[in-house]
Amino acid sequence: MEGLIMDYPLTTTTILEYGNSAFKHKKIISHLPNGSRHEYTFGDLHKRCKQLANVLTHKLGVTKGDMIGTFAWNHYQHVELYYGIPSVGAICHTINIRLSSHQTEFIINHSEDKVIFVDASLVPLLEKIAGQLETVEHYVIMNAPEKFSTTLLNVLHYEDLLEGESEEFEWPTLSENDACGMCYTSGTTGLPKGVLYTHRSTYLHALTISTPNAANYDNSDIVLLIVPQFHVMAWGYPYLCLITGSDMVLPSSNLQPEAIISILQEEKITKANGVPTIWMGVYEAMKKNPPRPKLALQEYLVGGSALTASLIKGMDDDFGIKGVQAWGMTETSPLGTVSRLQPHHEKLSTEEKIKIRAKQGIEFPGIEMRVVDNNGKVAERDGKTMGELQVKGAWVIKSYFKTNNRDNFTDDGWFRTGDVSTVDSDGYMHITDRTKDLIKSGGEWISSVALESALMSHPKVKEAAVIAIPDEKWAERPLAVIVLTDEDEVVLDANFKEFLSRDFANYQIPDNYVFVNQVPRTSVGKFDKKEIRRLYAQGEL
Ligand code: AMP
């Protein structure tokens, strides 16, 4: 028997309407790339999204299902795009500004972006590849300085388009299973893969993350959204702030530790998020120059790479600010687990508590997780047995965009994360390793396979294997282990760096190169990454 409750689609439009109805006066504050500060309210956001909807449908010819790219920092116009694009039935495709030209070109052509909204300061990155972009009809520039020129064709300006537009727009009826957002993730082969979120998955993810066991936000919070809007829908925060009525502060390109600390001070931020590299930088800067008066910051939620016990302890002891670890992936919208202590942990020592907080934690309601060992058996929850972490749930991918990738899924419907973990008897998951051939540096991926094939195309290289080595600032950095064609030859690191710079973004290029006579191999002749890591993983070269 079916229940007798209304069929009410869970869409991001309903979040926008709710924010306007319940928290019209709450603020969105942007520290823009040019250093200026912009402030308006959820009510203003609502009006401008209606204007944007008119622009999209009447001036840009956007229709349901169109893919619309954004190439921008975190700021209010980008939030307008997060709501305005899906509300007319199109898909907000946030493009990572840190990828190489080659990857950016691939992503834009693969997703078939019809329009790209781009910050003026990022236009030079698109100018380099514009000639190869096959589907883009318009570039809409945001935050352009007075004197602005570009070689891009079909250029429009965001504020000119919105100027004078009607604030009336009737939202179309959407299904909650319609696509609303898209983000590409790195593939081990180097080709990124698209993850297409639905309105429903985005709504449920944001609603769940706002709860006390997760991000723990309410309408007295002032939240700094450091996680870039070009990364997995900024972890859903632009949506969850409208659900909880929390003020939202957006730093755009002001991401140096000193700039973040000054925003934390000026805006009296109570909660924030970000990858460990950002928080490590903030911590080091605060140790040198402790903020006076004390920050209002209570908690920072960290994901993307492991939040270390030493950073948790340092921030606790030196500044009384709590680090909360979360785990997730582009494929899981992204948040899947979080580590917060429970009342029964109270009796534990400080060290034991920190050990738990340094785990990736328990799953959110709506997500299920299991660890599967090498024999395909679901591992005991004993905190020791390692295996591949597999997840399923209301905001987990079921298939990549235009890519048949069945290897990433099990026959019984679980998504294979490529992370290796344990789960303890309390249900806390702990990541111990990764099976995917990727390196995560400062929150951004580097494909070791892509680097290896590029290095092996160098005339002086016979073999090249690339692994991650731990790094205090960036969490991981790539290390290249190289066999030269001529053992006696001297090839400088600089030579490889220049060679790689043609196809790779700066941060993706290894700083360190080790020259060996042979790369260790497995019994079937593949590079033995485990053994290479054992030999070099501590960075001892
Ligand atoms: P992305 O799709 O770029 O968000 O990256 C997802 C991957 O980042 C995961 O599969 C993990 O390998 C890694 N990751 C995310 N959060 C954490 C965390 N808290 N600790 C360790 N690794 C993490």
XYZ file of C-alpha atoms and ligand atoms in Angstrom:
564
model
C 0.000 0.000 0.000
C 1.377 3.454 -0.887
C 1.414 6.098 1.840
C -0.781 9.154 1.600
C 1.760 11.944 1.686
C 2.201 14.585 -0.999
C 4.617 13.930 -3.803
C 6.913 16.902 -3.129
C 10.067 16.989 -5.262
C 13.250 17.646 -3.296
C 14.935 20.255 -5.519
C 17.555 22.950 -5.001
C 14.847 25.469 -6.035
C 12.931 24.563 -2.882
C 16.078 25.296 -0.842
C 16.357 28.730 -2.487
C 12.682 29.437 -1.785
C 13.046 28.250 1.820
C 16.122 30.449 2.443
C 14.188 33.448 1.141
C 11.061 32.639 3.142
C 12.673 31.701 6.473
C 15.964 33.643 6.564
C 15.507 36.575 4.173
C 17.840 38.829 6.187
C 20.727 36.395 6.636
C 23.891 37.466 4.867
C 26.152 36.357 2.063
C 29.480 38.165 2.262
C 32.090 37.906 -0.481
C 35.736 38.941 -0.342
C 36.256 39.378 -4.068
C 39.408 38.699 -6.133
C 40.108 42.474 -6.386
C 40.165 42.754 -2.576
C 36.764 44.463 -2.230
C 34.014 43.237 0.120
C 30.466 42.628 -1.085
C 27.499 41.950 1.186
C 23.858 41.136 0.504
C 21.093 38.911 1.899
C 19.388 35.608 1.121
C 16.484 37.805 -0.055
C 18.772 39.549 -2.575
C 20.105 36.168 -3.705
C 16.550 35.031 -4.394
C 15.783 38.134 -6.501
C 19.009 37.861 -8.499
C 18.430 34.148 -9.155
C 15.085 35.074 -10.722
C 16.867 37.688 -12.870
C 19.488 35.089 -13.788
C 16.742 32.620 -14.730
C 15.356 35.236 -17.143
C 18.823 35.819 -18.580
C 19.457 32.099 -19.037
C 16.170 31.338 -20.727
C 15.528 34.517 -22.717
C 18.978 35.937 -23.488
C 21.155 32.823 -23.645
C 18.636 30.302 -24.967
C 19.295 27.815 -22.193
C 16.801 24.962 -22.055
C 16.235 21.951 -19.809
C 19.169 19.561 -19.692
C 21.721 22.067 -21.048
C 25.154 21.896 -19.479
C 26.351 25.290 -18.213
C 29.954 25.650 -17.042
C 31.334 27.803 -14.243
C 35.020 28.660 -13.995
C 35.182 30.800 -10.903
C 36.229 31.453 -7.345
C 33.882 31.346 -4.332
C 31.635 34.416 -4.347
C 27.995 35.507 -4.486
C 27.651 35.354 -8.272
C 28.870 31.758 -8.164
C 26.221 31.015 -5.508
C 23.611 32.578 -7.830
C 24.782 30.155 -10.545
C 24.519 27.229 -8.087
C 20.800 27.992 -7.644
C 19.814 29.798 -10.861
C 21.122 27.226 -13.362
C 19.439 24.138 -11.809
C 16.229 26.072 -11.141
C 15.603 26.427 -14.878
C 16.303 22.715 -15.383
C 19.883 23.126 -16.659
C 22.995 21.628 -15.056
C 25.579 23.643 -13.172
C 28.920 22.161 -14.219
C 31.646 23.510 -11.978
C 35.018 23.288 -13.743
C 38.172 22.898 -11.655
C 40.372 25.949 -12.334
C 43.528 24.125 -11.234
C 43.702 21.476 -13.954
C 46.089 21.481 -16.891
C 44.863 23.073 -20.147
C 44.630 19.616 -21.672
C 42.329 18.320 -18.910
C 40.196 21.489 -18.910
C 39.715 21.243 -22.659
C 38.751 17.568 -22.350
C 36.223 18.275 -19.583
C 34.499 21.159 -21.379
C 34.204 19.232 -24.650
C 33.150 16.020 -22.927
C 30.420 17.706 -20.884
C 29.334 19.818 -23.913
C 29.118 23.087 -21.995
C 26.923 25.567 -23.863
C 27.813 28.676 -21.866
C 30.727 29.267 -19.465
C 30.509 31.808 -16.656
C 34.091 32.835 -15.936
C 35.836 35.191 -13.509
C 37.803 37.887 -15.347
C 40.984 36.895 -13.468
C 40.685 33.331 -14.842
C 39.964 34.275 -18.463
C 43.628 33.809 -19.573
C 43.343 30.104 -18.709
C 40.385 29.704 -21.092
C 41.917 31.902 -23.802
C 44.658 29.263 -24.237
C 42.168 26.543 -25.188
C 39.186 28.492 -26.578
C 40.039 27.499 -30.173
C 39.577 23.831 -29.274
C 36.283 24.192 -27.367
C 33.613 22.695 -29.584
C 30.293 23.507 -27.924
C 30.674 26.822 -26.075
C 28.370 29.494 -27.515
C 29.005 32.288 -24.987
C 31.480 33.261 -22.307
C 29.924 35.365 -19.555
C 32.524 37.362 -17.653
C 32.163 38.075 -13.936
C 34.030 40.646 -11.850
C 35.735 42.315 -14.798
C 37.825 45.410 -14.016
C 37.022 48.603 -15.934
C 39.751 48.049 -18.485
C 39.205 44.488 -19.609
C 40.018 42.908 -22.916
C 40.097 39.325 -24.052
C 40.706 37.226 -27.140
C 37.650 35.090 -26.290
C 34.833 35.411 -28.818
C 31.122 35.813 -27.999
C 31.755 37.524 -24.708
C 28.995 38.924 -22.482
C 29.197 40.520 -19.052
C 27.324 39.082 -16.069
C 26.213 42.334 -14.462
C 25.198 43.846 -17.823
C 23.012 40.825 -18.484
C 21.293 41.011 -15.085
C 20.885 44.789 -15.123
C 17.218 45.731 -15.386
C 16.069 42.095 -15.816
C 12.693 41.222 -14.326
C 12.695 39.758 -10.792
C 9.612 37.743 -11.724
C 10.124 34.227 -13.016
C 7.944 31.179 -12.678
C 10.116 28.197 -11.860
C 9.465 25.210 -14.129
C 8.265 21.998 -12.487
C 11.237 19.694 -12.106
C 11.581 16.081 -11.097
C 13.765 15.514 -8.060
C 15.714 13.004 -10.134
C 16.646 15.597 -12.767
C 20.363 16.388 -12.942
C 21.301 19.645 -11.204
C 25.100 19.684 -10.914
C 28.176 18.099 -12.376
C 31.754 17.765 -11.268
C 34.648 15.840 -12.804
C 36.971 13.677 -10.772
C 40.474 12.536 -11.697
C 40.821 9.184 -13.373
C 43.863 6.986 -12.880
C 44.460 6.981 -16.615
C 44.525 10.753 -16.554
C 41.111 11.292 -18.153
C 38.691 12.869 -15.667
C 35.240 11.307 -15.159
C 31.985 13.228 -14.706
C 29.720 12.790 -11.697
C 26.183 14.040 -12.321
C 24.258 14.959 -9.167
C 20.476 14.997 -8.943
C 18.340 17.617 -7.200
C 17.300 14.903 -4.749
C 20.863 13.783 -3.926
C 21.966 17.400 -3.460
C 18.987 18.191 -1.223
C 19.347 15.100 0.958
C 23.112 15.525 1.251
C 22.801 19.181 2.338
C 19.989 18.454 4.783
C 21.904 15.610 6.388
C 25.223 17.441 6.579
C 23.589 20.324 8.448
C 22.682 18.115 11.433
C 24.480 18.221 14.826
C 26.357 14.946 14.274
C 27.712 16.329 10.989
C 28.529 20.008 10.259
C 26.404 21.129 13.210
C 25.235 24.505 11.855
C 22.400 26.705 13.022
C 21.105 30.197 12.330
C 23.573 31.808 14.719
C 26.578 30.520 12.762
C 28.743 32.558 10.417
C 30.362 30.074 8.081
C 33.510 30.532 5.989
C 33.339 28.383 2.849
C 36.966 27.769 1.982
C 36.363 24.594 -0.048
C 36.334 25.837 -3.645
C 33.006 25.953 -5.430
C 34.748 24.112 -8.280
C 35.208 21.103 -5.954
C 32.182 18.825 -5.521
C 29.627 21.628 -5.200
C 31.696 23.167 -2.368
C 30.790 20.097 -0.249
C 27.139 21.224 -0.483
C 27.708 24.217 1.835
C 26.026 26.885 -0.330
C 22.899 24.721 -0.057
C 23.160 23.819 3.602
C 23.631 27.443 4.741
C 20.214 28.322 3.276
C 18.713 25.299 5.032
C 20.195 26.231 8.410
C 20.031 30.013 8.048
C 23.765 30.417 8.649
C 25.496 33.517 7.268
C 27.817 32.539 4.422
C 31.250 34.121 3.874
C 33.067 33.475 0.580
C 36.796 34.184 0.239
C 37.234 33.942 -3.577
C 40.990 33.928 -4.271
C 41.980 35.187 -0.789
C 43.294 31.817 0.300
C 46.732 32.562 1.770
C 46.854 31.784 5.528
C 47.139 35.504 6.457
C 44.126 36.384 4.255
C 42.056 33.593 5.795
C 42.984 34.648 9.333
C 42.016 38.226 8.601
C 38.612 37.102 7.215
C 38.138 34.862 10.291
C 38.758 37.940 12.450
C 36.875 40.560 10.459
C 33.732 38.477 9.894
C 33.697 36.783 13.336
C 33.492 33.377 11.672
C 32.178 30.590 13.965
C 32.559 27.552 11.652
C 34.667 26.865 8.569
C 35.757 24.054 6.291
C 38.718 23.191 4.071
C 41.431 20.685 3.179
C 44.236 19.961 5.697
C 46.823 21.988 3.723
C 44.810 25.168 4.298
C 44.411 24.509 8.032
C 48.040 23.529 8.439
C 48.994 26.904 6.910
C 46.531 28.782 9.127
C 47.829 26.973 12.223
C 51.488 27.708 11.448
C 50.706 31.380 10.768
C 48.677 31.699 13.998
C 51.487 30.107 16.011
C 53.878 32.793 14.749
C 51.397 35.599 15.186
C 48.527 34.614 17.538
C 45.300 36.448 16.602
C 44.178 39.120 19.087
C 41.410 39.209 20.174
C 40.828 35.466 20.201
C 38.993 34.134 17.137
C 35.258 33.343 17.375
C 36.005 30.197 15.358
C 34.744 27.102 17.198
C 35.228 24.358 14.627
C 36.817 23.684 11.266
C 35.616 20.683 9.272
C 38.357 19.004 7.279
C 38.151 16.526 4.419
C 39.809 15.685 1.130
C 42.928 14.291 2.834
C 43.608 13.057 6.341
C 43.364 15.486 9.250
C 46.365 14.511 11.339
C 46.396 13.919 15.092
C 49.149 16.532 15.423
C 47.078 19.288 13.785
C 44.012 18.356 15.873
C 46.134 18.513 19.031
C 47.946 21.731 18.076
C 44.736 23.632 17.292
C 43.034 22.223 20.451
C 45.894 23.056 22.800
C 47.127 26.337 21.355
C 43.865 27.957 20.266
C 40.942 25.898 21.656
C 39.604 25.384 18.109
C 38.175 21.979 17.276
C 39.112 20.100 14.089
C 36.433 17.714 12.840
C 37.393 15.132 10.255
C 35.082 14.112 7.422
C 35.662 11.732 4.537
C 34.142 11.850 1.109
C 34.624 11.737 -2.631
C 33.347 13.525 -5.714
C 31.375 10.330 -6.270
C 29.677 10.665 -2.853
C 28.502 14.293 -3.250
C 31.025 14.371 -1.351
C 30.500 13.720 2.345
C 30.096 10.139 3.548
C 31.471 9.934 7.074
C 32.441 12.205 9.954
C 34.345 11.666 13.180
C 32.812 13.208 16.272
C 33.142 11.826 19.763
C 30.133 10.298 21.508
C 29.231 10.428 25.232
C 30.696 6.969 25.879
C 34.115 8.306 24.743
C 34.159 10.840 27.609
C 36.027 8.480 29.933
C 38.947 8.106 27.506
C 42.266 9.943 27.833
C 42.933 12.996 25.648
C 45.310 10.936 23.455
C 42.723 8.210 22.950
C 40.094 10.788 22.048
C 42.403 12.392 19.489
C 43.061 8.963 17.962
C 39.317 8.600 17.339
C 39.004 12.111 15.960
C 41.874 11.348 13.565
C 39.816 8.498 12.074
C 37.468 9.255 9.174
C 34.490 8.316 11.352
C 30.953 7.021 11.170
C 28.676 7.174 8.141
C 25.840 9.677 7.751
C 22.268 8.422 7.781
C 21.534 7.781 4.105
C 24.967 6.193 3.527
C 25.992 2.573 4.148
C 29.616 1.441 4.242
C 31.451 -1.869 4.367
C 35.053 -3.022 4.121
C 35.740 -5.984 1.829
C 38.952 -7.979 2.276
C 41.164 -9.513 -0.422
C 39.048 -12.685 -0.465
C 35.873 -10.746 -1.209
C 34.560 -11.215 2.343
C 33.040 -8.357 4.357
C 35.695 -7.618 6.984
C 35.130 -7.817 10.733
C 34.557 -4.476 12.422
C 37.580 -5.033 14.648
C 39.622 -1.920 13.846
C 42.364 -4.153 12.370
C 41.121 -5.999 9.295
C 41.878 -3.918 6.234
C 40.101 -4.034 2.923
C 38.528 -1.891 0.254
C 35.970 0.610 1.479
C 32.693 0.276 -0.395
C 29.668 2.551 0.007
C 26.115 2.976 -1.185
C 23.459 5.495 -0.402
C 21.145 8.338 -1.352
C 23.946 10.575 -2.690
C 26.392 7.981 -4.070
C 27.078 7.723 -7.823
C 25.463 4.876 -9.773
C 27.306 5.501 -13.040
C 29.792 8.006 -14.506
C 28.654 10.527 -17.125
C 28.950 9.085 -20.648
C 31.472 6.525 -19.354
C 30.865 2.842 -18.887
C 32.904 2.086 -15.815
C 31.521 -1.091 -14.304
C 34.842 -1.838 -12.556
C 33.994 0.855 -10.046
C 30.882 -0.995 -8.886
C 30.303 -4.424 -7.363
C 27.744 -6.871 -8.762
C 25.584 -6.330 -5.678
C 25.394 -2.562 -6.199
C 28.136 -1.018 -4.031
C 30.503 1.725 -5.193
C 34.182 0.770 -4.850
C 35.979 3.782 -3.392
C 39.571 2.695 -4.042
C 40.351 3.585 -0.428
C 41.688 0.933 1.926
C 40.341 1.113 5.450
C 39.384 -0.574 8.709
C 36.200 -0.142 10.738
C 36.338 -0.519 14.530
C 33.735 -2.083 16.805
C 32.161 1.348 17.390
C 31.711 1.761 13.613
C 34.520 4.320 13.095
C 36.172 3.959 9.707
C 39.887 4.665 9.321
C 41.608 5.073 5.955
C 44.947 3.304 5.876
C 45.875 3.270 2.183
C 44.597 3.779 -1.331
C 44.453 1.324 -4.255
C 43.987 4.000 -6.896
C 47.129 5.201 -8.610
C 46.638 8.805 -7.601
C 48.466 11.326 -5.481
C 46.589 13.990 -3.534
C 48.514 17.187 -3.059
C 46.926 20.148 -1.298
C 43.474 18.733 -2.051
C 44.137 18.333 -5.790
C 44.738 15.064 -7.604
C 47.785 14.077 -9.597
C 47.625 10.951 -11.741
C 50.757 8.859 -11.262
C 49.902 6.846 -14.375
C 49.700 10.003 -16.522
C 53.037 11.229 -15.142
C 54.644 7.839 -15.759
C 53.565 7.699 -19.392
C 54.676 11.283 -19.969
C 58.074 10.627 -18.377
C 58.497 7.426 -20.372
C 58.004 9.424 -23.567
C 61.150 11.421 -22.659
C 63.995 10.223 -24.923
C 66.384 9.688 -21.976
C 63.950 7.620 -19.866
C 63.663 3.866 -20.063
C 61.271 3.344 -17.138
C 59.484 5.654 -14.737
C 57.315 4.937 -11.702
C 55.632 7.674 -9.703
C 54.487 7.341 -6.081
C 53.161 9.633 -3.373
C 55.502 10.624 -0.559
C 54.210 12.236 2.636
C 54.595 15.994 2.845
C 53.844 18.138 5.858
C 52.391 21.060 3.938
C 50.707 19.415 0.935
C 49.815 16.041 2.584
C 51.438 14.254 -0.387
C 53.846 15.085 -3.204
C 54.796 12.959 -6.227
C 58.192 11.299 -6.373
C 59.469 9.990 -9.722
C 61.662 6.879 -9.722
C 63.514 6.763 -13.022
C 65.659 4.326 -15.006
C 67.658 6.189 -17.657
C 68.346 4.727 -21.106
C 72.031 5.374 -20.594
C 73.139 4.685 -17.009
C 76.104 7.034 -17.251
C 74.148 9.987 -18.474
C 73.452 12.919 -16.202
C 69.941 14.323 -16.620
C 68.934 17.176 -14.369
C 65.634 17.335 -12.491
C 65.051 20.692 -14.168
C 65.109 18.984 -17.536
C 62.164 16.734 -16.532
C 60.279 19.591 -14.910
C 60.422 21.611 -18.102
C 59.465 18.591 -20.190
C 56.403 17.877 -18.013
C 55.287 21.499 -17.875
C 53.893 21.150 -21.413
C 51.095 18.814 -20.273
C 50.838 19.202 -16.512
C 49.810 21.967 -14.162
C 52.663 23.248 -11.988
C 51.495 21.555 -8.785
C 51.336 18.192 -10.619
C 55.038 18.145 -11.544
C 57.259 16.097 -9.194
C 59.816 18.058 -7.174
C 61.918 14.951 -6.536
C 63.509 12.432 -8.903
C 65.360 9.271 -7.916
C 67.569 7.500 -10.452
C 67.753 3.692 -10.132
C 68.948 0.777 -12.226
C 65.643 -1.048 -12.041
C 62.108 -0.301 -10.866
C 60.897 -3.062 -8.470
C 58.237 -5.260 -10.095
C 55.487 -7.640 -8.945
C 55.396 -11.333 -9.915
C 53.305 -10.440 -12.964
C 55.784 -7.790 -14.060
C 53.889 -4.621 -13.031
C 55.614 -1.827 -11.142
C 55.477 -2.870 -7.487
C 54.130 0.382 -6.068
C 53.942 -1.131 -2.576
C 57.642 -1.974 -2.621
C 58.578 1.393 -4.162
C 56.572 3.118 -1.428
C 58.278 0.968 1.197
C 61.655 2.060 -0.166
C 60.912 5.749 -0.591
C 57.650 6.575 1.174
C 59.187 8.432 4.071
C 60.794 10.747 1.604
C 64.233 9.255 2.346
C 65.941 9.575 -0.986
P 37.860 13.723 -4.351
O 37.001 12.908 -5.254
O 38.814 14.600 -5.062
O 37.029 14.436 -3.346
O 38.776 12.718 -3.541
C 38.257 11.650 -2.792
C 39.385 10.893 -2.125
O 40.105 11.769 -1.242
C 38.965 9.739 -1.259
O 38.691 8.579 -2.010
C 40.189 9.581 -0.355
O 41.236 8.894 -1.009
C 40.622 11.026 -0.149
N 40.039 11.565 1.095
C 38.935 12.321 1.224
N 38.725 12.649 2.521
C 39.721 12.070 3.240
C 40.057 12.024 4.624
N 39.362 12.662 5.558
N 41.157 11.321 4.970
C 41.909 10.688 4.049
N 41.650 10.692 2.725
C 40.559 11.373 2.324
